[in-house]
PDB file of C-alpha atoms in Angstrom:
ATOM      1  CA  GLN K   1     -17.952  90.573 110.173  1.00  0.00           C
ATOM      2  CA  GLN K   2     -14.478  91.286 109.006  1.00  0.00           C
ATOM      3  CA  GLN K   3     -12.003  88.972 111.268  1.00  0.00           C
ATOM      4  CA  VAL K   4      -9.146  90.232 109.224  1.00  0.00           C
ATOM      5  CA  LYS K   5      -8.433  93.918 108.315  1.00  0.00           C
ATOM      6  CA  GLN K   6      -5.418  94.798 105.902  1.00  0.00           C
ATOM      7  CA  SER K   7      -3.692  98.147 104.378  1.00  0.00           C
ATOM      8  CA  PRO K   8      -2.864  99.854 102.807  1.00  0.00           C
ATOM      9  CA  GLN K   9      -5.770  99.106  99.942  1.00  0.00           C
ATOM     10  CA  SER K  10      -2.672 100.260  97.189  1.00  0.00           C
ATOM     11  CA  LEU K  11       1.249 101.249  97.803  1.00  0.00           C
ATOM     12  CA  ILE K  12       3.441 102.427  95.142  1.00  0.00           C
ATOM     13  CA  VAL K  13       7.258 101.857  96.169  1.00  0.00           C
ATOM     14  CA  GLN K  14      10.454 103.044  94.328  1.00  0.00           C
ATOM     15  CA  LYS K  15      12.798 100.297  93.817  1.00  0.00           C
ATOM     16  CA  GLY K  16      14.996  99.802  96.531  1.00  0.00           C
ATOM     17  CA  GLY K  17      12.734 100.520  98.724  1.00  0.00           C
ATOM     18  CA  ILE K  18      10.617  98.851 102.063  1.00  0.00           C
ATOM     19  CA  SER K  19       7.046  98.167 101.187  1.00  0.00           C
ATOM     20  CA  ILE K  20       5.491  97.414 104.499  1.00  0.00           C
ATOM     21  CA  ILE K  21       1.552  95.621 104.689  1.00  0.00           C
ATOM     22  CA  ASN K  22      -0.112  95.645 107.878  1.00  0.00           C
ATOM     23  CA  CYS K  23      -3.216  93.260 109.302  1.00  0.00           C
ATOM     24  CA  ALA K  24      -4.935  93.273 111.931  1.00  0.00           C
ATOM     25  CA  TYR K  25      -7.153  90.196 113.474  1.00  0.00           C
ATOM     26  CA  GLU K  26      -9.882  89.835 115.948  1.00  0.00           C
ATOM     27  CA  ASN K  27      -9.896  86.096 117.187  1.00  0.00           C
ATOM     28  CA  THR K  28      -7.547  85.069 119.894  1.00  0.00           C
ATOM     29  CA  ALA K  29      -7.934  81.663 118.668  1.00  0.00           C
ATOM     30  CA  PHE K  30      -6.226  81.743 115.254  1.00  0.00           C
ATOM     31  CA  ASP K  31      -2.847  80.445 115.278  1.00  0.00           C
ATOM     32  CA  TYR K  32      -1.049  80.754 111.726  1.00  0.00           C
ATOM     33  CA  PHE K  33      -0.762  84.040 110.081  1.00  0.00           C
ATOM     34  CA  PRO K  34       0.131  83.579 106.025  1.00  0.00           C
ATOM     35  CA  TRP K  35       0.957  86.496 103.325  1.00  0.00           C
ATOM     36  CA  TYR K  36      -0.436  85.147 100.043  1.00  0.00           C
ATOM     37  CA  GLN K  37       0.996  86.698  96.803  1.00  0.00           C
ATOM     38  CA  GLN K  38      -1.294  86.834  93.844  1.00  0.00           C
ATOM     39  CA  PHE K  39      -0.482  87.562  90.338  1.00  0.00           C
ATOM     40  CA  PRO K  40      -3.055  88.641  87.572  1.00  0.00           C
ATOM     41  CA  GLY K  41      -4.697  85.525  86.039  1.00  0.00           C
ATOM     42  CA  LYS K  42      -3.112  83.019  89.120  1.00  0.00           C
ATOM     43  CA  GLY K  43      -3.812  82.021  92.013  1.00  0.00           C
ATOM     44  CA  PRO K  44      -2.747  83.129  95.705  1.00  0.00           C
ATOM     45  CA  ALA K  45       0.491  80.947  96.646  1.00  0.00           C
ATOM     46  CA  LEU K  46       2.295  81.151  99.842  1.00  0.00           C
ATOM     47  CA  LEU K  47       4.696  83.567 100.596  1.00  0.00           C
ATOM     48  CA  ILE K  48       5.624  83.169 104.180  1.00  0.00           C
ATOM     49  CA  ALA K  49       4.264  82.426 107.445  1.00  0.00           C
ATOM     50  CA  ILE K  50       4.387  82.880 111.173  1.00  0.00           C
ATOM     51  CA  ARG K  51       2.928  81.686 114.115  1.00  0.00           C
ATOM     52  CA  PRO K  52       1.880  83.818 117.236  1.00  0.00           C
ATOM     53  CA  ASP K  53       5.120  81.863 119.488  1.00  0.00           C
ATOM     54  CA  VAL K  54       7.382  84.085 117.597  1.00  0.00           C
ATOM     55  CA  SER K  55       7.982  87.882 116.558  1.00  0.00           C
ATOM     56  CA  GLU K  56       9.351  87.948 113.531  1.00  0.00           C
ATOM     57  CA  LYS K  57      10.012  85.326 110.930  1.00  0.00           C
ATOM     58  CA  LYS K  58      12.558  86.219 108.111  1.00  0.00           C
ATOM     59  CA  GLU K  59      13.076  84.690 104.499  1.00  0.00           C
ATOM     60  CA  GLY K  60      15.074  86.315 102.450  1.00  0.00           C
ATOM     61  CA  ARG K  61      13.998  90.152 101.443  1.00  0.00           C
ATOM     62  CA  PHE K  62      10.697  89.216 102.862  1.00  0.00           C
ATOM     63  CA  THR K  63       9.942  89.428 106.975  1.00  0.00           C
ATOM     64  CA  ILE K  64       6.401  89.098 109.259  1.00  0.00           C
ATOM     65  CA  SER K  65       6.603  90.673 112.070  1.00  0.00           C
ATOM     66  CA  PHE K  66       3.592  89.609 114.849  1.00  0.00           C
ATOM     67  CA  ASN K  67       2.349  91.602 118.127  1.00  0.00           C
ATOM     68  CA  LYS K  68       0.714  89.464 119.517  1.00  0.00           C
ATOM     69  CA  SER K  69      -0.639  91.322 122.692  1.00  0.00           C
ATOM     70  CA  ALA K  70      -1.947  94.228 119.650  1.00  0.00           C
ATOM     71  CA  LYS K  71      -3.196  91.361 117.554  1.00  0.00           C
ATOM     72  CA  GLN K  72      -1.335  92.578 114.366  1.00  0.00           C
ATOM     73  CA  PHE K  73       0.931  91.458 111.914  1.00  0.00           C
ATOM     74  CA  SER K  74       2.707  93.169 109.299  1.00  0.00           C
ATOM     75  CA  LEU K  75       4.951  92.028 105.796  1.00  0.00           C
ATOM     76  CA  HIS K  76       8.260  93.960 105.043  1.00  0.00           C
ATOM     77  CA  ILE K  77       9.856  93.673 101.980  1.00  0.00           C
ATOM     78  CA  MET K  78      13.048  94.821 101.614  1.00  0.00           C
ATOM     79  CA  ASP K  79      14.768  96.192  98.314  1.00  0.00           C
ATOM     80  CA  SER K  80      11.355  96.195  96.658  1.00  0.00           C
ATOM     81  CA  GLN K  81      12.435  95.228  93.031  1.00  0.00           C
ATOM     82  CA  PRO K  82       9.477  95.691  90.429  1.00  0.00           C
ATOM     83  CA  GLY K  83       8.895  91.822  90.006  1.00  0.00           C
ATOM     84  CA  ASP K  84       6.965  92.231  93.579  1.00  0.00           C
ATOM     85  CA  SER K  85       4.456  93.850  91.684  1.00  0.00           C
ATOM     86  CA  ALA K  86       1.408  92.035  92.779  1.00  0.00           C
ATOM     87  CA  THR K  87      -1.864  91.714  95.334  1.00  0.00           C
ATOM     88  CA  TYR K  88      -0.796  90.498  98.759  1.00  0.00           C
ATOM     89  CA  PHE K  89      -3.023  89.173 101.508  1.00  0.00           C
ATOM     90  CA  CYS K  90      -2.772  88.397 104.762  1.00  0.00           C
ATOM     91  CA  ALA K  91      -4.531  86.041 105.855  1.00  0.00           C
ATOM     92  CA  ALA K  92      -5.026  83.481 109.466  1.00  0.00           C
ATOM     93  CA  SER K  93      -6.238  80.357 110.357  1.00  0.00           C
ATOM     94  CA  MET K  94      -7.274  77.915 113.116  1.00  0.00           C
ATOM     95  CA  THR K  95      -5.059  74.875 112.445  1.00  0.00           C
ATOM     96  CA  TYR K  96      -7.726  72.404 113.633  1.00  0.00           C
ATOM     97  CA  ALA K  97     -10.415  74.370 112.108  1.00  0.00           C
ATOM     98  CA  GLY K  98      -9.114  74.126 108.419  1.00  0.00           C
ATOM     99  CA  LYS K  99     -10.243  77.098 107.085  1.00  0.00           C
ATOM    100  CA  SER K 100      -8.247  80.436 106.485  1.00  0.00           C
ATOM    101  CA  THR K 101      -9.980  84.208 106.793  1.00  0.00           C
ATOM    102  CA  PHE K 102      -8.536  86.191 104.442  1.00  0.00           C
ATOM    103  CA  GLY K 103      -7.772  90.373 104.603  1.00  0.00           C
ATOM    104  CA  ASP K 104      -8.835  92.282 101.417  1.00  0.00           C
ATOM    105  CA  GLY K 105      -5.320  92.417  99.482  1.00  0.00           C
ATOM    106  CA  THR K 106      -2.993  95.202  98.847  1.00  0.00           C
ATOM    107  CA  THR K 107      -1.938  95.841  95.316  1.00  0.00           C
ATOM    108  CA  LEU K 108       1.705  96.895  95.116  1.00  0.00           C
ATOM    109  CA  THR K 109       3.582  98.608  92.480  1.00  0.00           C
ATOM    110  CA  VAL K 110       7.149  99.072  92.352  1.00  0.00           C
ATOM    111  CA  LYS K 111       8.332 101.527  90.056  1.00  0.00           C
ATOM    112  CA  PRO K 112      11.968 100.953  88.085  1.00  0.00           C
TER     113      PRO K 112
ATOM    114  CA  ASP M   1       2.389  66.756  90.202  1.00  0.00           C
ATOM    115  CA  THR M   2       1.209  69.767  88.422  1.00  0.00           C
ATOM    116  CA  GLY M   3      -0.710  71.264  91.413  1.00  0.00           C
ATOM    117  CA  VAL M   4      -4.034  71.850  91.774  1.00  0.00           C
ATOM    118  CA  SER M   5      -5.948  72.341  87.919  1.00  0.00           C
ATOM    119  CA  GLN M   6      -8.817  74.146  87.923  1.00  0.00           C
ATOM    120  CA  ASP M   7     -11.643  74.032  84.384  1.00  0.00           C
ATOM    121  CA  PRO M   8     -12.796  75.640  82.972  1.00  0.00           C
ATOM    122  CA  ARG M   9     -10.874  78.487  83.488  1.00  0.00           C
ATOM    123  CA  HIS M  10     -13.090  81.125  81.793  1.00  0.00           C
ATOM    124  CA  LYS M  11     -17.055  80.559  81.801  1.00  0.00           C
ATOM    125  CA  ILE M  12     -19.786  82.620  80.306  1.00  0.00           C
ATOM    126  CA  THR M  13     -22.959  81.715  80.688  1.00  0.00           C
ATOM    127  CA  LYS M  14     -26.905  83.370  81.230  1.00  0.00           C
ATOM    128  CA  ARG M  15     -28.627  84.769  84.299  1.00  0.00           C
ATOM    129  CA  GLY M  16     -30.547  81.128  85.569  1.00  0.00           C
ATOM    130  CA  GLN M  17     -27.970  78.656  83.636  1.00  0.00           C
ATOM    131  CA  ASN M  18     -26.157  75.768  85.901  1.00  0.00           C
ATOM    132  CA  VAL M  19     -22.899  75.700  85.886  1.00  0.00           C
ATOM    133  CA  THR M  20     -20.122  73.350  87.172  1.00  0.00           C
ATOM    134  CA  PHE M  21     -16.610  73.743  87.815  1.00  0.00           C
ATOM    135  CA  ARG M  22     -14.240  71.107  88.582  1.00  0.00           C
ATOM    136  CA  CYS M  23     -10.968  70.857  90.847  1.00  0.00           C
ATOM    137  CA  ASP M  24      -8.357  68.403  90.636  1.00  0.00           C
ATOM    138  CA  PRO M  25      -6.001  68.827  93.896  1.00  0.00           C
ATOM    139  CA  ILE M  26      -2.453  68.127  94.503  1.00  0.00           C
ATOM    140  CA  SER M  27      -2.675  64.027  95.038  1.00  0.00           C
ATOM    141  CA  GLU M  28      -1.284  63.366  98.222  1.00  0.00           C
ATOM    142  CA  HIS M  29      -3.428  66.268 100.014  1.00  0.00           C
ATOM    143  CA  ASN M  30      -6.491  65.191 101.425  1.00  0.00           C
ATOM    144  CA  ARG M  31      -7.976  68.913 102.153  1.00  0.00           C
ATOM    145  CA  LEU M  32      -9.481  70.740  99.381  1.00  0.00           C
ATOM    146  CA  TYR M  33     -11.225  74.245  99.621  1.00  0.00           C
ATOM    147  CA  TRP M  34     -13.427  76.586  97.329  1.00  0.00           C
ATOM    148  CA  TYR M  35     -13.152  80.464  98.001  1.00  0.00           C
ATOM    149  CA  ARG M  36     -14.484  83.072  96.132  1.00  0.00           C
ATOM    150  CA  GLN M  37     -12.711  85.699  95.223  1.00  0.00           C
ATOM    151  CA  THR M  38     -14.470  88.942  93.848  1.00  0.00           C
ATOM    152  CA  LEU M  39     -12.296  92.382  91.951  1.00  0.00           C
ATOM    153  CA  GLY M  40     -10.784  94.022  95.087  1.00  0.00           C
ATOM    154  CA  GLN M  41     -11.045  91.561  97.607  1.00  0.00           C
ATOM    155  CA  GLY M  42      -9.021  88.559  99.186  1.00  0.00           C
ATOM    156  CA  PRO M  43     -10.679  85.469  98.927  1.00  0.00           C
ATOM    157  CA  GLU M  44     -14.140  84.419 100.571  1.00  0.00           C
ATOM    158  CA  PHE M  45     -14.374  80.833 102.268  1.00  0.00           C
ATOM    159  CA  LEU M  46     -17.403  78.988 100.429  1.00  0.00           C
ATOM    160  CA  THR M  47     -16.700  75.400 102.012  1.00  0.00           C
ATOM    161  CA  TYR M  48     -14.273  72.643 102.629  1.00  0.00           C
ATOM    162  CA  PHE M  49     -14.000  68.859 102.178  1.00  0.00           C
ATOM    163  CA  GLN M  50     -11.492  66.109 104.105  1.00  0.00           C
ATOM    164  CA  ASN M  51     -11.263  62.877 102.081  1.00  0.00           C
ATOM    165  CA  GLU M  52     -14.906  62.626 100.828  1.00  0.00           C
ATOM    166  CA  ALA M  53     -16.604  64.300 103.929  1.00  0.00           C
ATOM    167  CA  GLN M  54     -17.962  67.817 103.397  1.00  0.00           C
ATOM    168  CA  LEU M  55     -16.766  69.278 106.943  1.00  0.00           C
ATOM    169  CA  GLU M  56     -17.849  73.323 106.475  1.00  0.00           C
ATOM    170  CA  LYS M  57     -20.137  75.380 104.522  1.00  0.00           C
ATOM    171  CA  SER M  58     -20.178  78.974 104.433  1.00  0.00           C
ATOM    172  CA  ARG M  59     -23.049  80.469 105.910  1.00  0.00           C
ATOM    173  CA  LEU M  60     -23.090  83.016 102.963  1.00  0.00           C
ATOM    174  CA  LEU M  61     -23.665  79.986 100.768  1.00  0.00           C
ATOM    175  CA  SER M  62     -26.718  79.976  98.961  1.00  0.00           C
ATOM    176  CA  ASP M  63     -28.492  76.603  98.680  1.00  0.00           C
ATOM    177  CA  ARG M  64     -28.440  77.235  94.908  1.00  0.00           C
ATOM    178  CA  PHE M  65     -24.897  76.262  95.618  1.00  0.00           C
ATOM    179  CA  SER M  66     -23.418  72.629  96.268  1.00  0.00           C
ATOM    180  CA  ALA M  67     -20.267  70.965  96.413  1.00  0.00           C
ATOM    181  CA  GLU M  68     -19.131  67.241  95.818  1.00  0.00           C
ATOM    182  CA  ARG M  69     -16.064  65.310  96.658  1.00  0.00           C
ATOM    183  CA  PRO M  70     -16.568  61.964  95.306  1.00  0.00           C
ATOM    184  CA  LYS M  71     -13.966  59.338  96.726  1.00  0.00           C
ATOM    185  CA  GLY M  72     -12.018  62.135  97.933  1.00  0.00           C
ATOM    186  CA  SER M  73     -10.281  62.762  94.948  1.00  0.00           C
ATOM    187  CA  PHE M  74     -11.106  65.467  92.667  1.00  0.00           C
ATOM    188  CA  SER M  75     -14.381  68.091  93.322  1.00  0.00           C
ATOM    189  CA  THR M  76     -17.099  70.001  91.622  1.00  0.00           C
ATOM    190  CA  LEU M  77     -18.860  73.081  92.743  1.00  0.00           C
ATOM    191  CA  GLU M  78     -22.397  73.370  90.739  1.00  0.00           C
ATOM    192  CA  ILE M  79     -23.671  77.033  90.599  1.00  0.00           C
ATOM    193  CA  GLN M  80     -27.796  76.359  90.271  1.00  0.00           C
ATOM    194  CA  ARG M  81     -30.097  79.280  88.725  1.00  0.00           C
ATOM    195  CA  THR M  82     -27.037  81.888  88.292  1.00  0.00           C
ATOM    196  CA  GLU M  83     -27.476  85.005  89.394  1.00  0.00           C
ATOM    197  CA  GLN M  84     -25.296  88.310  88.174  1.00  0.00           C
ATOM    198  CA  GLY M  85     -23.951  88.760  91.641  1.00  0.00           C
ATOM    199  CA  ASP M  86     -22.512  84.910  91.300  1.00  0.00           C
ATOM    200  CA  SER M  87     -20.005  86.621  88.788  1.00  0.00           C
ATOM    201  CA  ALA M  88     -16.708  86.075  90.348  1.00  0.00           C
ATOM    202  CA  MET M  89     -13.413  83.836  90.212  1.00  0.00           C
ATOM    203  CA  TYR M  90     -13.906  80.445  91.870  1.00  0.00           C
ATOM    204  CA  LEU M  91     -10.650  79.414  93.709  1.00  0.00           C
ATOM    205  CA  CYS M  92     -10.167  75.711  94.586  1.00  0.00           C
ATOM    206  CA  ALA M  93      -7.269  75.068  96.944  1.00  0.00           C
ATOM    207  CA  SER M  94      -5.512  71.907  98.837  1.00  0.00           C
ATOM    208  CA  SER M  95      -3.915  71.086 101.717  1.00  0.00           C
ATOM    209  CA  SER M  96      -2.602  68.254 103.845  1.00  0.00           C
ATOM    210  CA  THR M  97      -3.976  68.117 107.800  1.00  0.00           C
ATOM    211  CA  SER M  98      -0.199  67.597 108.880  1.00  0.00           C
ATOM    212  CA  GLY M  99       1.273  70.639 109.677  1.00  0.00           C
ATOM    213  CA  ALA M 100      -0.247  74.133 108.928  1.00  0.00           C
ATOM    214  CA  ASN M 101      -2.857  74.731 106.799  1.00  0.00           C
ATOM    215  CA  VAL M 102      -0.939  75.935 103.620  1.00  0.00           C
ATOM    216  CA  LEU M 103      -2.894  76.306 100.723  1.00  0.00           C
ATOM    217  CA  THR M 104      -2.351  75.590  97.523  1.00  0.00           C
ATOM    218  CA  PHE M 105      -4.535  77.627  95.259  1.00  0.00           C
ATOM    219  CA  GLY M 106      -5.209  77.109  91.516  1.00  0.00           C
ATOM    220  CA  ALA M 107      -5.966  79.076  88.853  1.00  0.00           C
ATOM    221  CA  GLY M 108      -9.288  79.924  89.772  1.00  0.00           C
ATOM    222  CA  SER M 109     -12.408  79.424  87.071  1.00  0.00           C
ATOM    223  CA  ARG M 110     -13.564  82.747  86.552  1.00  0.00           C
ATOM    224  CA  LEU M 111     -17.469  82.799  86.090  1.00  0.00           C
ATOM    225  CA  THR M 112     -19.415  85.914  84.256  1.00  0.00           C
ATOM    226  CA  VAL M 113     -22.941  86.008  84.428  1.00  0.00           C
ATOM    227  CA  LEU M 114     -24.969  87.891  81.553  1.00  0.00           C
TER     228      LEU M 114
END
C-alpha cells in the first residue's frame, strides 16, 4: 500500500528557476512531514519539515506548503542552483509510532 | 560524534550465502531504524528499535532477515540464504524520542547478490 505518493519522478530546471515537488498522503494520523535530500552514494539528509498545524514553512530557499484538507504538501526550491541537483524524498510519520513512510523520490537536475 | 556509521559499505555475495551489516548510531539517539532502498524507490521501512527493544517489524520482512541491538547501542542486520531480490541499499538511521522523528541516516550498505 503506497501511503505517500510523490510527483514528478524527475524534474529539470534552469539555474535560478523554481523547482516544485508534490506529495500526497492517505493516512490522516500522520503528524510530521519531512523532506529529505539525497546525493549519490550518500544517505538521505533532512532538508526541512512541517507539522499539520501550519500551512507553510520557509528555510532559506526552501519552502514547504501544506494543505491539510487536500492531504497534500509540496516542496518549493527558489533560485535553484546546480548544487541542488539531487534526489528529493517526501515522507510522513506519526510521532508516537516511530517509523516514517517515504515517497518514491524526485530526481532534480538544475542546468547551469 | 561522526554521525551514523555503517559497515561494510559494499558487499558482494553469492546467492545462498549469509551476510551481516552493522550500524553504529549517534550515541545519544535511542531509536534505530533499518530501511531498504532499491533503485528508483524511496527507503522502505524494515524494522526499528527503541534502546534494545525491537518495537516493530515490517510485514514485508522475510524470516530470513533478523536484526538485533544488544545493549541498545550498535545494531546488526543479518540476511540468511540471500536471494538476488535482496540486492539493495540497506540504510540505517537513528533518532531521539524527544520531539519529532528526525532521522539521521548513514551512508548505507550496498548489497549485490550474484
